[in-house]
XYZ file of C-alpha atoms in Angstrom:
116
model
C 71.847 168.936 78.923
C 71.633 166.740 76.200
C 72.418 169.801 73.790
C 76.152 169.638 74.909
C 75.980 166.304 73.358
C 74.854 168.429 69.738
C 77.014 170.390 67.573
C 75.189 173.491 68.627
C 78.356 175.187 70.150
C 81.668 174.582 71.632
C 80.814 172.435 74.597
C 84.444 174.000 76.513
C 83.702 178.032 75.369
C 80.538 177.305 76.933
C 81.679 176.086 80.214
C 84.233 178.899 80.062
C 81.759 181.940 79.411
C 79.521 180.380 82.199
C 82.257 180.462 84.750
C 81.726 184.223 84.927
C 78.219 184.177 85.779
C 78.164 181.128 88.174
C 81.702 181.269 90.181
C 81.304 184.698 91.670
C 77.417 183.593 93.013
C 78.341 180.150 94.319
C 80.110 180.252 97.778
C 79.667 177.283 99.926
C 79.462 174.759 97.526
C 82.106 173.167 95.213
C 81.641 174.114 91.401
C 82.881 171.520 88.688
C 83.608 172.048 84.966
C 82.101 169.705 82.596
C 85.037 169.100 80.109
C 85.034 167.374 76.543
C 87.906 165.446 76.938
C 87.355 164.822 73.530
C 87.913 168.261 72.114
C 90.584 167.845 69.220
C 90.960 171.547 69.181
C 92.112 172.321 72.799
C 95.665 171.591 74.227
C 93.981 169.630 77.322
C 96.904 170.384 79.846
C 96.692 174.201 78.884
C 92.650 174.200 79.170
C 92.664 172.610 82.397
C 94.927 175.297 83.711
C 92.365 177.593 82.389
C 89.731 175.957 83.893
C 91.443 175.691 87.548
C 92.566 179.484 87.223
C 89.156 180.552 86.614
C 87.834 179.354 89.798
C 86.514 175.578 89.086
C 87.455 173.268 91.788
C 87.058 169.675 89.941
C 85.937 168.719 86.287
C 83.559 165.772 84.969
C 83.873 164.313 81.618
C 80.598 166.082 79.988
C 79.675 165.616 77.153
C 80.973 162.344 77.120
C 81.071 159.515 74.514
C 80.089 156.909 76.835
C 76.606 158.234 76.259
C 76.895 157.247 72.670
C 76.830 153.484 71.407
C 76.699 151.674 68.050
C 78.306 152.511 64.721
C 78.997 156.223 65.589
C 80.594 155.105 69.075
C 82.770 152.811 67.160
C 83.566 155.551 64.697
C 84.633 157.990 67.520
C 87.174 155.203 68.832
C 88.420 154.511 65.553
C 89.276 157.837 64.837
C 91.089 158.710 67.893
C 88.210 160.520 69.716
C 86.984 157.891 72.190
C 86.588 157.146 75.767
C 90.299 156.890 76.398
C 90.813 160.639 76.143
C 88.264 161.360 78.354
C 90.515 159.109 80.931
C 93.723 160.880 80.227
C 91.566 164.291 80.841
C 90.644 162.737 84.096
C 94.117 161.648 84.922
C 95.698 165.213 83.883
C 93.183 167.186 86.089
C 93.534 165.019 89.126
C 97.544 165.292 88.700
C 96.601 169.096 88.882
C 95.009 168.772 92.337
C 91.435 169.104 90.732
C 88.553 167.566 92.153
C 87.549 164.504 89.687
C 83.786 163.181 89.241
C 84.000 161.351 86.026
C 81.319 159.481 84.369
C 81.786 155.843 83.767
C 79.429 153.438 81.781
C 80.728 150.208 82.651
C 83.356 148.170 85.057
C 86.138 148.678 82.777
C 85.720 152.084 82.145
C 84.755 152.840 86.397
C 88.555 151.015 86.787
C 90.080 153.085 84.102
C 88.732 156.291 86.193
C 89.544 155.392 88.818
C 93.329 154.299 88.247
C 93.503 158.206 86.298
């Protein structure tokens, strides 16, 4: 939902709270966690371990700064909260054996995510 892009709540906390509702009832399909890889308040390695321990089989980079453009996006990139953090989160998740199905918005981002 686009609400994930707004400052209504901690997106990473919301996905973890939803785990207790979703994971016990979904048995036959993989369940992915939408992870805000730009979250400045999370140790991403530790958080991904929590995601895995909760029972998620993979992650996506959502909410994603890739949906943002213009001056606001430029400011996010310049302040260290850019798409590169999402690529790094996907790299860490893949190294842990989690399924990764990242969003990418151009050929350069797609190549970075594929390399991750």
